[in-house]
PDB file of C-alpha atoms in Angstrom:
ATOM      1  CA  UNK A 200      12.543  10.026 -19.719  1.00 85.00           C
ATOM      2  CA  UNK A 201      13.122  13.086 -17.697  1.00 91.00           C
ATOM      3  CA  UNK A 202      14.681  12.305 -14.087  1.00 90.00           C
ATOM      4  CA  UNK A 203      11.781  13.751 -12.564  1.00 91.00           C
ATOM      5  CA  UNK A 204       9.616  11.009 -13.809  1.00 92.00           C
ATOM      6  CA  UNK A 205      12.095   8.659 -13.512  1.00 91.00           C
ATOM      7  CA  UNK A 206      12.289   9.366  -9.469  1.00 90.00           C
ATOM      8  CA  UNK A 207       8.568   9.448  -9.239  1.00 92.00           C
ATOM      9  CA  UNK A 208       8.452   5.810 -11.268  1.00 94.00           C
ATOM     10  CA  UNK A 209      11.214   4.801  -8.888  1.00 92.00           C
ATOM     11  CA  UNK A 210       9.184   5.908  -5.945  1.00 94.00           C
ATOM     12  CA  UNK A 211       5.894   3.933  -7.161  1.00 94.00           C
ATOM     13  CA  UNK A 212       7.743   0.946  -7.272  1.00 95.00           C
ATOM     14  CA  UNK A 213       9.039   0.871  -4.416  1.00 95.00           C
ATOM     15  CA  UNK A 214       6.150   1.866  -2.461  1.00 95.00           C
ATOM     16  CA  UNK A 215       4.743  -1.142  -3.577  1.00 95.00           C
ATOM     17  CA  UNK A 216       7.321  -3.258  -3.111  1.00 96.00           C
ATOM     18  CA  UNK A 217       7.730  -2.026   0.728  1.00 95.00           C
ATOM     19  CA  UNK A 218       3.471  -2.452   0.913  1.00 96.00           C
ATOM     20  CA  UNK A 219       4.003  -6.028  -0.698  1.00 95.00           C
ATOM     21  CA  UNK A 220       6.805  -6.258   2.089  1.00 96.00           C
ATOM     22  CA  UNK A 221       4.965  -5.501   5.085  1.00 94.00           C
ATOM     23  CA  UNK A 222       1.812  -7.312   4.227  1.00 94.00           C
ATOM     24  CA  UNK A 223       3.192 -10.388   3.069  1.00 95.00           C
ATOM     25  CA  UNK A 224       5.416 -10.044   6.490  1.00 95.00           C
ATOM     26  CA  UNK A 225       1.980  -9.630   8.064  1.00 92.00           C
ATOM     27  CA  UNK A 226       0.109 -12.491   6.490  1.00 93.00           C
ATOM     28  CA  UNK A 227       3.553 -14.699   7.690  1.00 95.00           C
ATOM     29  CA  UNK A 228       3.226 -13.732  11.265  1.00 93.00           C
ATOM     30  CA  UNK A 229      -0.458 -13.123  11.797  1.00 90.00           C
ATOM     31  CA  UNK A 230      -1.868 -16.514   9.672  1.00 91.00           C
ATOM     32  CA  UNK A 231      -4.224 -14.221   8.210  1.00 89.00           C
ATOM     33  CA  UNK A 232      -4.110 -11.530   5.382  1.00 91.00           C
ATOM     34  CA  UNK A 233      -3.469  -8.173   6.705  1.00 89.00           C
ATOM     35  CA  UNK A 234      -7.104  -5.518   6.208  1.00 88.00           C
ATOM     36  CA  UNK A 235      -8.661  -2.088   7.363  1.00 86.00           C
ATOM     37  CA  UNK A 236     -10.298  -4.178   9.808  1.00 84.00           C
ATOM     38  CA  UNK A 237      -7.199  -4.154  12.257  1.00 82.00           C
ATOM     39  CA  UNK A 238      -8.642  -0.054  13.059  1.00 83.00           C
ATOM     40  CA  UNK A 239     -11.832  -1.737  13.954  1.00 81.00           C
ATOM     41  CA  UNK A 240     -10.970  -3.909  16.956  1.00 73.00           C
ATOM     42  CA  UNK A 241     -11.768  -1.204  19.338  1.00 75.00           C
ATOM     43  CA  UNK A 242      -9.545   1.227  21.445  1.00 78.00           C
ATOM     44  CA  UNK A 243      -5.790  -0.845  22.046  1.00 77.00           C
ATOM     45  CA  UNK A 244      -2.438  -0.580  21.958  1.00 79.00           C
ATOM     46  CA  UNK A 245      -2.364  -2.951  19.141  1.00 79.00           C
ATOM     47  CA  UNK A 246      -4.894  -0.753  17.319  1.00 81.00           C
ATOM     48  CA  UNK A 247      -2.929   2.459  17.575  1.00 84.00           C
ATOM     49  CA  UNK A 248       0.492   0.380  16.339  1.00 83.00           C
ATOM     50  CA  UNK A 249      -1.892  -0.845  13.288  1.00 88.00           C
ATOM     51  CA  UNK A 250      -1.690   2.740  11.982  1.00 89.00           C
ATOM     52  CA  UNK A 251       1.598   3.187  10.629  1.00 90.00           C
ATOM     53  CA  UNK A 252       1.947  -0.255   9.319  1.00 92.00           C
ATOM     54  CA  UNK A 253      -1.694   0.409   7.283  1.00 92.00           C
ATOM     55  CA  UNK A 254      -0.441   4.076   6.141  1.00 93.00           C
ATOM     56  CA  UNK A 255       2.233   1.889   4.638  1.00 94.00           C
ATOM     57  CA  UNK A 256       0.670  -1.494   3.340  1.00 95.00           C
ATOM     58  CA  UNK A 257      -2.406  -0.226   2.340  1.00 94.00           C
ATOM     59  CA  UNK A 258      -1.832  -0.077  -1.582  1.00 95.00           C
ATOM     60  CA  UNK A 259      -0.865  -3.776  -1.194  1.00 95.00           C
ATOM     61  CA  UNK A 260      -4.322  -4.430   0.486  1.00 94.00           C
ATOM     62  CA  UNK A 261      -6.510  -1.690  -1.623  1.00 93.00           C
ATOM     63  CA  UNK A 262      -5.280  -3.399  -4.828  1.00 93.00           C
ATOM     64  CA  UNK A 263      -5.676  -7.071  -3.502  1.00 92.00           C
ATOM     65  CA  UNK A 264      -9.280  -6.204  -2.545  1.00 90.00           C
ATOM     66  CA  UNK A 265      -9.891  -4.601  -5.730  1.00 91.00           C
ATOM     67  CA  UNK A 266      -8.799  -7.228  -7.674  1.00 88.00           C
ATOM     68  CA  UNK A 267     -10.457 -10.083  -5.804  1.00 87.00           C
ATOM     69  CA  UNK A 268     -13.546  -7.556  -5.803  1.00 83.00           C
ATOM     70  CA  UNK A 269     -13.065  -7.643  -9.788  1.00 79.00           C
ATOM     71  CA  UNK A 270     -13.459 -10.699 -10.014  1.00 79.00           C
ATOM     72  CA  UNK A 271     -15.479 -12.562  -7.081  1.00 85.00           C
ATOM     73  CA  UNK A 272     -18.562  -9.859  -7.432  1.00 84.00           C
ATOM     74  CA  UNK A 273     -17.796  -8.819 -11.174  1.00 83.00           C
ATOM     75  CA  UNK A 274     -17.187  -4.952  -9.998  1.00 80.00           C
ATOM     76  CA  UNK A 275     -17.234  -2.349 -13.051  1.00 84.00           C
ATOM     77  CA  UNK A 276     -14.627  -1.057 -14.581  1.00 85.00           C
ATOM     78  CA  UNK A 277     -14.497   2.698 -13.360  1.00 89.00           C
ATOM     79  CA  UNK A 278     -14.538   1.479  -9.894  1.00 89.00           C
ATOM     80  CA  UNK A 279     -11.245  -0.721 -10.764  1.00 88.00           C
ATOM     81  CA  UNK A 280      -9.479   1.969 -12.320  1.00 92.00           C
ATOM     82  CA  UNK A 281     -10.711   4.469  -9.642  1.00 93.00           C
ATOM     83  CA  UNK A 282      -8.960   2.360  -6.908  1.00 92.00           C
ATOM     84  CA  UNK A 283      -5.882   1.647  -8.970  1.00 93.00           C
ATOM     85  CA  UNK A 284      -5.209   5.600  -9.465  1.00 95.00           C
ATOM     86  CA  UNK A 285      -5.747   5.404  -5.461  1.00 95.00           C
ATOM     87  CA  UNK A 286      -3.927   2.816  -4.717  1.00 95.00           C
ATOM     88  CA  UNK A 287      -0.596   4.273  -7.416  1.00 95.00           C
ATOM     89  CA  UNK A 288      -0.716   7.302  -5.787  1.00 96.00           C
ATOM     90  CA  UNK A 289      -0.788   6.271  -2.309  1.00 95.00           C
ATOM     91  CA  UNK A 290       1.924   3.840  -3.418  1.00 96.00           C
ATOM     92  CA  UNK A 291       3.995   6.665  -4.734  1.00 95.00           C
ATOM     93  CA  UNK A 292       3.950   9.187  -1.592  1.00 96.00           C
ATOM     94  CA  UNK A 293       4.749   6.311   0.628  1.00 95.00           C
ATOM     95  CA  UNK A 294       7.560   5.488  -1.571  1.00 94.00           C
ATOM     96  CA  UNK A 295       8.508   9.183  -1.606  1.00 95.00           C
ATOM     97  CA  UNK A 296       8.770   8.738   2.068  1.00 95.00           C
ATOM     98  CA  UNK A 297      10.897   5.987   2.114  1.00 92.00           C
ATOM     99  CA  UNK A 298      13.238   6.871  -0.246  1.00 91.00           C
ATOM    100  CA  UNK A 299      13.570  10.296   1.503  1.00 93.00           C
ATOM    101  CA  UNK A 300      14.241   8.813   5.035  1.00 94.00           C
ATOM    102  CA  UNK A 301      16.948   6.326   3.670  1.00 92.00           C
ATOM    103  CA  UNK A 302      18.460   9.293   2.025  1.00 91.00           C
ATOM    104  CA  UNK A 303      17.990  11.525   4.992  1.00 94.00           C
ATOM    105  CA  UNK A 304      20.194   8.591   6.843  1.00 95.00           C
ATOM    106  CA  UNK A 305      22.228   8.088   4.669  1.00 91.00           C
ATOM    107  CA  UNK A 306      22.027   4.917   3.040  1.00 91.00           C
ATOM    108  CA  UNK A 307      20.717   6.295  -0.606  1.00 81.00           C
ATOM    109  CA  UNK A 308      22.457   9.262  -2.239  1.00 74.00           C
TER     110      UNK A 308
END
C-alpha cells in the first residue's frame, strides 16, 4: 500500500473516530442523540456554536441515520451507498483536518 493511501485510510479513520467522539460526548451530555436539527432552533448563540461541532460529527450522524433509515423504512440500496460515499468522504477531510492541526502543533510528526 502506497503511503499516500495509507495517510488517506489513516485520515478516514480517524475522522470517524473523532465524529463517533463528539457525538457520543453529545448524546452523554445532552440525553439525546446529537442531529441537523440543532441548526434549526432559530437564531442563538447555541445555534452558531452547533456549527463546528456538526462540520465535525456529522459522518457519525449521516451514517447512523442512514442505517436506521435502512432498516426502519427499508430505504434502497443506491441511496445507502450514496450516503456512505458522503459520509467516507466527509469523514476523511475532517480527519485530514485533524491530523493536520495536531501536526501543525506539534503533537504528530
Amino acid at each position: 500500500m502506497s503511503p499516500d493511501a495509507l495517510n488517506s485510510l489513516f485520515s478516514l479513520c480517524i475522522g470517524f473516530a473523532f465524529a463517533g467522539v463528539l457525538a457520543s460526548g453529545y448524546q452523554a451530555m445532552a440525553e439525546r442523540p446529537a442531529g441537523f436539527g440543532l441548526l434549526g432552533e432559530g437564531v442563538a448563540p447555541k445555534t452558531f456554536a452547533a456549527v463546528p461541532f456538526l462540520v465535525f460529527a456529522a459522518p457519525f450522524i449521516i451514517m447512523r441515520n442512514t442505517l436506521r433509515g435502512a432498516k426502519i423504512e427499508r430505504r434502497r440500496f443506491e441511496f445507502v451507498m450514496m450516503a456512505t460515499v458522503l459520509s467516507g468522504f466527509w469523514s476523511m477531510m475532517s480527519g485530514t483536518f485533524f491530523l493536520m492541526t495536531l501536526r501543525a502543533a506539534g503533537l504528530l510528526t
